[in-house]
Each structure stands twice: as C-alpha cells, then as structure tokens.
PDB file of C-alpha atoms in Angstrom:
ATOM      1  CA  GLN A   3     126.027  93.995  96.961  1.00 39.00           C
ATOM      2  CA  HIS A   4     122.683  92.389  95.971  1.00 39.00           C
ATOM      3  CA  TRP A   5     122.700  90.670  92.999  1.00 40.00           C
ATOM      4  CA  GLY A   6     126.064  89.298  91.917  1.00 35.00           C
ATOM      5  CA  ARG A   7     125.379  85.833  93.900  1.00 29.00           C
ATOM      6  CA  THR A   8     124.477  82.642  91.934  1.00 29.00           C
ATOM      7  CA  ARG A   9     121.726  80.838  93.178  1.00 31.00           C
ATOM      8  CA  ILE A  10     120.075  77.349  92.209  1.00 31.00           C
ATOM      9  CA  CYS A  11     116.383  77.435  91.406  1.00 36.00           C
ATOM     10  CA  VAL A  12     114.494  74.159  90.670  1.00 36.00           C
ATOM     11  CA  PRO A  13     110.829  75.441  89.567  1.00 41.00           C
ATOM     12  CA  SER A  14     107.936  72.959  90.388  1.00 39.00           C
ATOM     13  CA  SER A  15     104.349  73.284  90.420  1.00 40.00           C
ATOM     14  CA  SER A  16     104.132  71.853  93.788  1.00 40.00           C
ATOM     15  CA  CYS A  17     106.570  74.931  95.280  1.00 41.00           C
ATOM     16  CA  PRO A  18     104.733  77.195  97.880  1.00 43.00           C
ATOM     17  CA  PRO A  19     104.415  80.886  96.628  1.00 44.00           C
ATOM     18  CA  LEU A  20     107.659  82.579  97.435  1.00 44.00           C
ATOM     19  CA  PRO A  21     107.597  85.314 100.215  1.00 44.00           C
ATOM     20  CA  ARG A  22     106.962  88.938  99.030  1.00 46.00           C
ATOM     21  CA  GLY A  23     110.117  90.626  97.314  1.00 47.00           C
ATOM     22  CA  ILE A  24     111.694  87.345  96.123  1.00 44.00           C
ATOM     23  CA  GLU A  25     109.507  87.447  93.111  1.00 44.00           C
ATOM     24  CA  HIS A  26     110.869  90.792  92.237  1.00 44.00           C
ATOM     25  CA  MET A  27     114.483  89.280  92.193  1.00 44.00           C
ATOM     26  CA  PRO A  28     115.413  89.137  88.261  1.00 44.00           C
ATOM     27  CA  PHE A  29     116.433  85.223  88.413  1.00 40.00           C
ATOM     28  CA  SER A  30     118.806  84.116  86.272  1.00 38.00           C
ATOM     29  CA  TYR A  31     118.565  80.512  85.777  1.00 30.00           C
ATOM     30  CA  THR A  32     121.407  79.233  88.419  1.00 30.00           C
ATOM     31  CA  MET A  33     120.286  80.641  91.759  1.00 36.00           C
ATOM     32  CA  LEU A  34     121.735  79.589  95.354  1.00 36.00           C
ATOM     33  CA  THR A  35     120.146  76.852  97.165  1.00 32.00           C
ATOM     34  CA  ASP A  36     119.300  78.934 100.045  1.00 35.00           C
ATOM     35  CA  LEU A  37     116.398  80.439  98.038  1.00 38.00           C
ATOM     36  CA  VAL A  38     114.801  77.393  97.926  1.00 34.00           C
ATOM     37  CA  ALA A  39     115.103  76.857 101.505  1.00 32.00           C
ATOM     38  CA  MET A  40     113.621  80.163 102.032  1.00 36.00           C
ATOM     39  CA  ALA A  41     110.598  79.433  99.652  1.00 37.00           C
ATOM     40  CA  TYR A  42     109.700  77.017 102.496  1.00 32.00           C
ATOM     41  CA  ASN A  43     109.955  79.148 105.613  1.00 37.00           C
ATOM     42  CA  ALA A  44     107.198  81.253 106.999  1.00 33.00           C
ATOM     43  CA  PRO A  45     106.429  84.228 105.010  1.00 34.00           C
ATOM     44  CA  PRO A  46     107.000  87.550 106.884  1.00 35.00           C
ATOM     45  CA  HIS A  47     103.983  89.040 108.866  1.00 34.00           C
ATOM     46  CA  HIS A  48     102.398  91.997 108.582  1.00 35.00           C
ATOM     47  CA  ALA A  49     103.773  94.624 111.348  1.00 35.00           C
ATOM     48  CA  SER A  50     100.403  95.683 112.781  1.00 34.00           C
ATOM     49  CA  SER A  51      98.715  92.428 112.772  1.00 32.00           C
ATOM     50  CA  GLY A  52     100.959  89.385 112.884  1.00 36.00           C
ATOM     51  CA  VAL A  53      98.986  88.004 109.460  1.00 35.00           C
ATOM     52  CA  PRO A  54     101.497  86.590 106.960  1.00 37.00           C
ATOM     53  CA  TRP A  55     101.882  88.394 103.782  1.00 34.00           C
ATOM     54  CA  GLY A  56     100.121  85.726 101.904  1.00 31.00           C
ATOM     55  CA  ALA A  57      96.595  87.392 103.278  1.00 33.00           C
ATOM     56  CA  ARG A  58      96.810  90.591 101.791  1.00 34.00           C
ATOM     57  CA  SER A  59      93.368  91.499 102.683  1.00 40.00           C
ATOM     58  CA  ASP A  60      94.797  94.030 105.408  1.00 60.00           C
ATOM     59  CA  SER A  61      97.380  95.658 103.581  1.00 80.00           C
ATOM     60  CA  TYR A  62      95.661  96.568 100.393  1.00 93.00           C
ATOM     61  CA  MET A  63      96.944  99.950  99.735  1.00 96.00           C
ATOM     62  CA  GLU A  64      94.280 102.865  98.837  1.00 95.00           C
ATOM     63  CA  CYS A  65      95.690 105.707  96.856  1.00 95.00           C
ATOM     64  CA  GLY A  66      92.681 108.592  97.785  1.00 93.00           C
ATOM     65  CA  ALA A  67      93.527 111.271  95.778  1.00 92.00           C
ATOM     66  CA  ALA A  68      97.085 110.549  94.974  1.00 94.00           C
ATOM     67  CA  ALA A  69      97.740 110.018  91.343  1.00 94.00           C
ATOM     68  CA  VAL A  70     100.140 106.702  91.905  1.00 96.00           C
ATOM     69  CA  CYS A  71     100.851 105.327  95.269  1.00 97.00           C
ATOM     70  CA  GLY A  72     103.214 102.352  96.555  1.00 97.00           C
ATOM     71  CA  ILE A  73     106.123 101.871  98.624  1.00 97.00           C
ATOM     72  CA  LEU A  74     109.800 102.524  99.182  1.00 98.00           C
ATOM     73  CA  VAL A  75     111.250  99.102  99.840  1.00 97.00           C
ATOM     74  CA  LEU A  76     114.543  99.282 101.952  1.00 98.00           C
ATOM     75  CA  GLU A  77     116.932  96.635 102.622  1.00 97.00           C
ATOM     76  CA  THR A  78     118.634  96.552 106.390  1.00 98.00           C
ATOM     77  CA  GLY A  79     121.342  94.230 104.865  1.00 96.00           C
ATOM     78  CA  LEU A  80     120.692  91.538 107.418  1.00 97.00           C
ATOM     79  CA  GLY A  81     118.627  89.279 105.512  1.00 96.00           C
ATOM     80  CA  SER A  82     120.202  86.118 104.096  1.00 94.00           C
ATOM     81  CA  GLY A  83     121.275  85.311 100.832  1.00 92.00           C
ATOM     82  CA  ALA A  84     121.011  88.304  98.452  1.00 89.00           C
ATOM     83  CA  TYR A  85     119.620  90.356 101.466  1.00 92.00           C
ATOM     84  CA  GLN A  86     122.870  89.835 103.020  1.00 93.00           C
ATOM     85  CA  HIS A  87     125.733  92.926 102.706  1.00 92.00           C
ATOM     86  CA  ASP A  88     127.226  95.439 104.470  1.00 95.00           C
ATOM     87  CA  GLU A  89     125.204  98.268 104.693  1.00 95.00           C
ATOM     88  CA  PRO A  90     121.445  99.073 104.413  1.00 97.00           C
ATOM     89  CA  SER A  91     120.324 100.394 100.739  1.00 96.00           C
ATOM     90  CA  PRO A  92     117.308 100.523  98.892  1.00 97.00           C
ATOM     91  CA  HIS A  93     115.580  97.797  97.004  1.00 97.00           C
ATOM     92  CA  GLY A  94     113.261  99.689  94.934  1.00 98.00           C
ATOM     93  CA  LEU A  95     110.042 101.811  94.697  1.00 98.00           C
ATOM     94  CA  TRP A  96     106.871  99.704  94.006  1.00 98.00           C
ATOM     95  CA  PRO A  97     103.362 101.408  92.931  1.00 98.00           C
ATOM     96  CA  GLU A  98     100.836  99.074  94.859  1.00 97.00           C
ATOM     97  CA  THR A  99      98.909  98.003  91.895  1.00 96.00           C
ATOM     98  CA  GLY A 100      96.716  94.783  91.366  1.00 95.00           C
ATOM     99  CA  LYS A 101      96.218  92.975  94.518  1.00 93.00           C
ATOM    100  CA  TYR A 102      98.202  94.878  96.441  1.00 95.00           C
ATOM    101  CA  GLY A 103      96.205  98.190  96.021  1.00 96.00           C
ATOM    102  CA  SER A 104      94.382 100.878  94.177  1.00 96.00           C
ATOM    103  CA  SER A 105      97.232 102.272  92.481  1.00 96.00           C
ATOM    104  CA  PRO A 106      96.731 102.986  88.396  1.00 96.00           C
ATOM    105  CA  CYS A 107     100.059 101.871  86.306  1.00 96.00           C
ATOM    106  CA  VAL A 108     101.122 105.232  84.869  1.00 96.00           C
ATOM    107  CA  ALA A 109     103.349 104.830  82.047  1.00 96.00           C
ATOM    108  CA  PRO A 110     106.266 107.350  81.837  1.00 95.00           C
ATOM    109  CA  SER A 111     105.604 110.288  80.046  1.00 95.00           C
ATOM    110  CA  SER A 112     108.873 110.619  78.508  1.00 96.00           C
ATOM    111  CA  SER A 113     110.688 107.288  77.739  1.00 97.00           C
ATOM    112  CA  THR A 114     110.651 103.600  78.406  1.00 97.00           C
ATOM    113  CA  ALA A 115     114.125 102.976  77.700  1.00 98.00           C
ATOM    114  CA  ASP A 116     115.960 100.881  80.177  1.00 98.00           C
ATOM    115  CA  PRO A 117     118.364 102.240  82.691  1.00 98.00           C
ATOM    116  CA  THR A 118     122.073 102.465  81.290  1.00 97.00           C
ATOM    117  CA  SER A 119     124.058 103.389  84.380  1.00 96.00           C
ATOM    118  CA  VAL A 120     124.366 102.273  87.755  1.00 97.00           C
ATOM    119  CA  TYR A 121     122.959 104.935  90.344  1.00 97.00           C
ATOM    120  CA  SER A 122     124.394 106.127  93.452  1.00 95.00           C
ATOM    121  CA  CYS A 123     122.470 104.338  96.031  1.00 96.00           C
ATOM    122  CA  TYR A 124     122.789 100.928  94.131  1.00 96.00           C
ATOM    123  CA  GLN A 125     126.552 101.244  93.666  1.00 92.00           C
ATOM    124  CA  GLY A 126     128.678  98.024  95.129  1.00 83.00           C
ATOM    125  CA  GLY A 127     128.399  94.277  94.187  1.00 76.00           C
ATOM    126  CA  SER A 128     127.951  93.154  90.489  1.00 81.00           C
ATOM    127  CA  GLY A 129     124.885  92.633  88.648  1.00 91.00           C
ATOM    128  CA  GLN A 130     123.437  96.069  89.532  1.00 95.00           C
ATOM    129  CA  LEU A 131     122.606  97.170  86.220  1.00 96.00           C
ATOM    130  CA  GLU A 132     120.754  94.019  85.504  1.00 96.00           C
ATOM    131  CA  PHE A 133     118.971  94.542  88.836  1.00 96.00           C
ATOM    132  CA  GLU A 134     118.084  98.337  88.026  1.00 97.00           C
ATOM    133  CA  GLN A 135     116.858  97.036  84.701  1.00 98.00           C
ATOM    134  CA  HIS A 136     114.460  94.598  86.021  1.00 97.00           C
ATOM    135  CA  GLU A 137     113.125  96.917  88.928  1.00 98.00           C
ATOM    136  CA  TRP A 138     112.456  99.315  86.006  1.00 98.00           C
ATOM    137  CA  GLN A 139     110.708  97.101  84.018  1.00 98.00           C
ATOM    138  CA  LYS A 140     108.760  95.343  86.511  1.00 97.00           C
ATOM    139  CA  HIS A 141     107.877  98.702  89.036  1.00 98.00           C
ATOM    140  CA  GLY A 142     109.380 102.136  87.551  1.00 98.00           C
ATOM    141  CA  GLU A 143     107.022 101.609  83.942  1.00 98.00           C
ATOM    142  CA  CYS A 144     103.797 101.936  86.156  1.00 97.00           C
ATOM    143  CA  ALA A 145     105.557 104.736  88.578  1.00 97.00           C
ATOM    144  CA  GLY A 146     104.339 107.572  86.606  1.00 96.00           C
ATOM    145  CA  VAL A 147     107.513 109.236  86.265  1.00 96.00           C
ATOM    146  CA  MET A 148     109.433 110.866  83.035  1.00 96.00           C
ATOM    147  CA  ASP A 149     112.103 108.016  82.427  1.00 97.00           C
ATOM    148  CA  ALA A 150     114.188 105.731  83.843  1.00 98.00           C
ATOM    149  CA  GLU A 151     116.662 108.441  85.312  1.00 97.00           C
ATOM    150  CA  ASP A 152     113.838 110.087  86.859  1.00 97.00           C
ATOM    151  CA  TYR A 153     113.104 106.849  88.379  1.00 98.00           C
ATOM    152  CA  PHE A 154     116.242 106.259  90.198  1.00 98.00           C
ATOM    153  CA  THR A 155     117.040 109.654  91.087  1.00 97.00           C
ATOM    154  CA  GLN A 156     114.004 109.924  92.954  1.00 97.00           C
ATOM    155  CA  ILE A 157     114.443 106.562  94.623  1.00 98.00           C
ATOM    156  CA  CYS A 158     118.019 107.692  95.591  1.00 97.00           C
ATOM    157  CA  ALA A 159     116.617 110.832  97.202  1.00 96.00           C
ATOM    158  CA  LEU A 160     113.970 109.534  98.832  1.00 96.00           C
ATOM    159  CA  ALA A 161     116.172 106.752 100.494  1.00 97.00           C
ATOM    160  CA  ARG A 162     118.617 109.142 101.549  1.00 96.00           C
ATOM    161  CA  GLY A 163     117.412 110.074 104.746  1.00 96.00           C
ATOM    162  CA  PRO A 164     115.970 106.704 105.902  1.00 97.00           C
ATOM    163  CA  VAL A 165     118.732 104.480 104.616  1.00 97.00           C
ATOM    164  CA  SER A 166     120.960 106.890 107.168  1.00 97.00           C
ATOM    165  CA  VAL A 167     118.623 106.003 110.090  1.00 97.00           C
ATOM    166  CA  LEU A 168     118.866 102.178 109.565  1.00 98.00           C
ATOM    167  CA  SER A 169     122.787 102.662 108.924  1.00 98.00           C
ATOM    168  CA  SER A 170     122.528 104.289 112.544  1.00 97.00           C
ATOM    169  CA  ALA A 171     120.676 102.087 114.010  1.00 98.00           C
ATOM    170  CA  ARG A 172     122.771  98.913 112.726  1.00 98.00           C
ATOM    171  CA  ALA A 173     126.125 100.532 113.748  1.00 98.00           C
ATOM    172  CA  ALA A 174     124.695 100.512 117.309  1.00 98.00           C
ATOM    173  CA  GLY A 175     123.893  96.951 116.938  1.00 98.00           C
ATOM    174  CA  THR A 176     120.276  96.670 116.309  1.00 97.00           C
ATOM    175  CA  THR A 177     119.599  93.370 114.422  1.00 97.00           C
ATOM    176  CA  SER A 178     115.344  93.236 114.993  1.00 97.00           C
ATOM    177  CA  ILE A 179     113.209  94.355 111.979  1.00 96.00           C
ATOM    178  CA  ASN A 180     110.900  95.822 114.545  1.00 96.00           C
ATOM    179  CA  GLU A 181     113.496  98.043 115.963  1.00 97.00           C
ATOM    180  CA  PHE A 182     114.427  99.059 112.713  1.00 97.00           C
ATOM    181  CA  ALA A 183     110.912 100.017 112.173  1.00 97.00           C
ATOM    182  CA  SER A 184     110.771 101.982 115.394  1.00 97.00           C
ATOM    183  CA  ALA A 185     113.884 104.007 114.744  1.00 97.00           C
ATOM    184  CA  LEU A 186     112.344 104.888 111.632  1.00 97.00           C
ATOM    185  CA  GLN A 187     109.112 105.788 113.282  1.00 95.00           C
ATOM    186  CA  THR A 188     110.987 107.903 115.645  1.00 95.00           C
ATOM    187  CA  GLU A 189     112.400 110.221 112.878  1.00 94.00           C
ATOM    188  CA  GLY A 190     108.927 110.620 111.517  1.00 93.00           C
ATOM    189  CA  TYR A 191     108.965 107.849 108.569  1.00 95.00           C
ATOM    190  CA  ALA A 192     105.572 106.115 107.941  1.00 95.00           C
ATOM    191  CA  ILE A 193     105.945 102.504 108.144  1.00 96.00           C
ATOM    192  CA  TYR A 194     103.766 100.453 105.698  1.00 96.00           C
ATOM    193  CA  ASP A 195     104.897  97.023 106.780  1.00 95.00           C
ATOM    194  CA  THR A 196     107.896  94.924 107.424  1.00 95.00           C
ATOM    195  CA  ASP A 197     109.401  91.775 105.935  1.00 94.00           C
ATOM    196  CA  SER A 198     111.254  90.125 109.015  1.00 94.00           C
ATOM    197  CA  GLU A 199     111.958  87.176 106.132  1.00 93.00           C
ATOM    198  CA  ASN A 200     114.539  89.341 104.108  1.00 96.00           C
ATOM    199  CA  SER A 201     114.924  92.294 106.918  1.00 97.00           C
ATOM    200  CA  GLN A 202     113.446  95.042 104.886  1.00 97.00           C
ATOM    201  CA  VAL A 203     111.083  97.911 105.613  1.00 97.00           C
ATOM    202  CA  PHE A 204     108.331  99.417 103.540  1.00 97.00           C
ATOM    203  CA  LEU A 205     107.771 103.321 103.836  1.00 97.00           C
ATOM    204  CA  SER A 206     104.512 104.206 102.268  1.00 96.00           C
ATOM    205  CA  ALA A 207     105.070 106.839  99.460  1.00 97.00           C
ATOM    206  CA  CYS A 208     102.587 108.410  96.794  1.00 96.00           C
ATOM    207  CA  SER A 209     102.876 110.639  93.796  1.00 96.00           C
ATOM    208  CA  SER A 210     101.156 113.595  92.572  1.00 92.00           C
ATOM    209  CA  THR A 211     100.219 114.571  88.749  1.00 90.00           C
ATOM    210  CA  ASP A 212     103.729 116.233  88.582  1.00 90.00           C
ATOM    211  CA  GLY A 213     105.249 112.441  88.776  1.00 93.00           C
ATOM    212  CA  LYS A 214     107.155 113.446  91.761  1.00 95.00           C
ATOM    213  CA  TRP A 215     106.758 110.991  94.455  1.00 96.00           C
ATOM    214  CA  ARG A 216     106.862 111.842  98.492  1.00 95.00           C
ATOM    215  CA  LEU A 217     107.044 109.493 101.557  1.00 96.00           C
ATOM    216  CA  ALA A 218     103.914 109.844 103.413  1.00 94.00           C
ATOM    217  CA  ALA A 219     101.646 108.140 105.774  1.00 94.00           C
ATOM    218  CA  VAL A 220      98.426 105.992 103.797  1.00 94.00           C
ATOM    219  CA  SER A 221      95.922 108.389 105.584  1.00 93.00           C
ATOM    220  CA  THR A 222      97.373 111.588 104.103  1.00 93.00           C
ATOM    221  CA  PHE A 223      98.022 110.334 100.679  1.00 94.00           C
ATOM    222  CA  SER A 224      95.058 112.733  99.464  1.00 91.00           C
ATOM    223  CA  THR A 225      96.472 115.837 100.751  1.00 90.00           C
ATOM    224  CA  VAL A 226     100.118 115.234 100.302  1.00 91.00           C
ATOM    225  CA  CYS A 227     100.220 114.104  96.799  1.00 91.00           C
ATOM    226  CA  THR A 228      96.969 116.098  95.241  1.00 79.00           C
ATOM    227  CA  GLY A 229      97.424 117.424  91.660  1.00 60.00           C
ATOM    228  CA  GLY A 230      96.807 120.831  92.715  1.00 47.00           C
ATOM    229  CA  THR A 231      99.539 124.348  92.493  1.00 47.00           C
ATOM    230  CA  PRO A 232     102.432 123.722  94.806  1.00 53.00           C
ATOM    231  CA  SER A 233     102.529 126.253  97.872  1.00 62.00           C
ATOM    232  CA  THR A 234     105.249 128.617  97.636  1.00 71.00           C
ATOM    233  CA  GLN A 235     105.121 129.602 101.481  1.00 79.00           C
ATOM    234  CA  CYS A 236     105.217 127.831 104.698  1.00 85.00           C
ATOM    235  CA  LEU A 237     102.178 128.112 107.298  1.00 79.00           C
ATOM    236  CA  PRO A 238     101.357 126.664 110.639  1.00 77.00           C
ATOM    237  CA  ASN A 239      99.772 123.117 110.563  1.00 66.00           C
ATOM    238  CA  GLN A 240     100.124 123.047 106.998  1.00 68.00           C
ATOM    239  CA  HIS A 241     102.694 121.393 104.201  1.00 70.00           C
ATOM    240  CA  GLY A 242     104.962 123.755 102.071  1.00 76.00           C
ATOM    241  CA  PRO A 243     106.222 123.223  98.865  1.00 76.00           C
ATOM    242  CA  PRO A 244     107.572 119.719  97.977  1.00 73.00           C
ATOM    243  CA  CYS A 245     111.358 119.155  98.884  1.00 78.00           C
ATOM    244  CA  GLN A 246     113.903 116.579  98.851  1.00 75.00           C
ATOM    245  CA  SER A 247     116.101 118.787 100.790  1.00 81.00           C
ATOM    246  CA  ASP A 248     116.595 122.014 103.184  1.00 87.00           C
ATOM    247  CA  LYS A 249     118.132 123.666 100.072  1.00 82.00           C
ATOM    248  CA  GLU A 250     114.951 123.678  98.214  1.00 80.00           C
ATOM    249  CA  CYS A 251     112.979 125.193 101.149  1.00 88.00           C
ATOM    250  CA  ASP A 252     113.959 128.858 100.645  1.00 86.00           C
ATOM    251  CA  TYR A 253     110.539 130.031 100.664  1.00 85.00           C
ATOM    252  CA  LYS A 254     108.673 132.507 103.365  1.00 86.00           C
ATOM    253  CA  GLY A 255     108.130 130.895 106.485  1.00 89.00           C
ATOM    254  CA  CYS A 256     110.034 127.662 105.854  1.00 91.00           C
ATOM    255  CA  VAL A 257     112.980 126.454 107.743  1.00 91.00           C
ATOM    256  CA  ARG A 258     113.569 122.961 106.352  1.00 90.00           C
ATOM    257  CA  CYS A 259     112.594 119.974 104.295  1.00 88.00           C
ATOM    258  CA  ALA A 260     110.654 117.569 106.761  1.00 84.00           C
ATOM    259  CA  HIS A 261     110.556 113.759 106.236  1.00 77.00           C
ATOM    260  CA  SER A 262     106.814 114.111 104.745  1.00 69.00           C
ATOM    261  CA  GLY A 263     108.764 115.591 101.526  1.00 73.00           C
ATOM    262  CA  PHE A 264     107.400 119.298 102.090  1.00 76.00           C
ATOM    263  CA  CYS A 265     108.779 121.996 103.529  1.00 84.00           C
ATOM    264  CA  THR A 266     107.740 123.244 106.879  1.00 87.00           C
ATOM    265  CA  ALA A 267     107.687 126.034 109.160  1.00 87.00           C
ATOM    266  CA  VAL A 268     108.649 123.984 112.227  1.00 87.00           C
ATOM    267  CA  ALA A 269     112.118 123.691 113.534  1.00 85.00           C
TER     268      ALA A 269
END
C-alpha cells in the first residue's frame, strides 16, 4: 500500500531539502526516480498562510499544559509514488519535538521493542511491518506511550473516524487537499496543517500524563490533555470522560463520544 515500491535516490550535498514527510520514509538504498523529482518541486504550503513548510516560524506547536503534543498524519491516497494508494490511511502520530514544537520526547513507560505485527490500519501492500518499525523508532519512542502495541493501537483508534470522512469525500470525487480538510473540519476535526505535495492532512493531537492521545485543537490542549483526575460524568459545556468510542461513554449525562476524544452531553 505505502512502502512496497522500489525507488532510486542519489544523495548529494547540493540537493535541496526534501518536503516534510519524505524525510520520515524508511528509505532503502533503491528508491523511485520520482522521489528525486519530488524533492525539486515546491514544498507543500501551510493551510492558513500559504507559507512553505520550509518556513516553520508560524507553525511551531505549543503544547501548553499537555504532557506531549503532535500531529496525526493522514494520507488521502491521492499523492504520487508511495503516497498513491487505493484508500485513505494513517501515516503516523508524530510528537512535535525540536524545531517543530515544544513537545518533550517522552520515552515508552514499558518497552522500546519494535512492533512485530502489522496493525489493522496499516494492512495492505508490502513492507508495512518495516514501515511500522520506522514510525515507532522515529516517532513512537517519543510519544509517551507504554510500548509499540499501545502506540499503534492508539493510532488506529484515532484515525478511524477521520479516515472514514476522507474515504467518503474521496468516493464523492474530492481531489483537492483543501476540500478534504474542509470535510474534516465540518465533522469537527481540528486541522493543524495540510501537505498538498503528498496529499496529506495533519490533525493536531495531545496526550496527558496517562499516555492517552486525543485529537484536539491546539488552543484546547491545556484543558483537553491535563494530568488531572478524569471526569466520571458529562455536564453542559464541559469535557466528559476520555473516550475512543460511544461504548466508553456509559456515564451519567453522557450520550456519545465526541470528535474531541471526550464523552459529551450533546446529542
């Protein structure tokens, strides 16, 4: 689906920086010539300002009171090369550390061992286990989770709703990355940025000290991902208990699991 294709890459000190996302690919030493061409194209633009990804001054993520913060990266499947596949799917969950944001790198609390199986939302195509191992080593080991199983289980759960939205939009004929982002916004998802070059959407997300990631707007990180005791009921205009499905919202006053990752009293 993603990584079973052969590519050709000729490293050179004179080569320009690769667009963001490409540097996260688990390159072998044989890669498609289209990747070289992609490196020389204009980088993707920031969704709100039109600023290229290389100019990150306006897209530095602030975690606020959240323990860890980052982005859930989703592929529409309409990119080129490795980003072209039949259905939308998750790329990964990336803590925004270093130059990308104020998130600390929080090591796994249980194990740093690599994943040994392909998780449900990464099924399809060849080389997926190697890709998972790359994502774990590059991003998961800074995500504040327990282990690789916890990391990929959370990715699949977080991605399920937005991937469904992307799939419906694609089935309806959507091809524009801005239209995909609009479809997600309509359903309540917080868009952090888009990658038009590779047809990806980045959703902002944060984690509390409990290691559980939640999709949320950056402006709400300090309330959505605090380290306090979780609520056990739903009240008007307040987040209820954290959740990933409606089945987890069997609390007083709660009616469903909202896109924010919390139970809500709003039907």
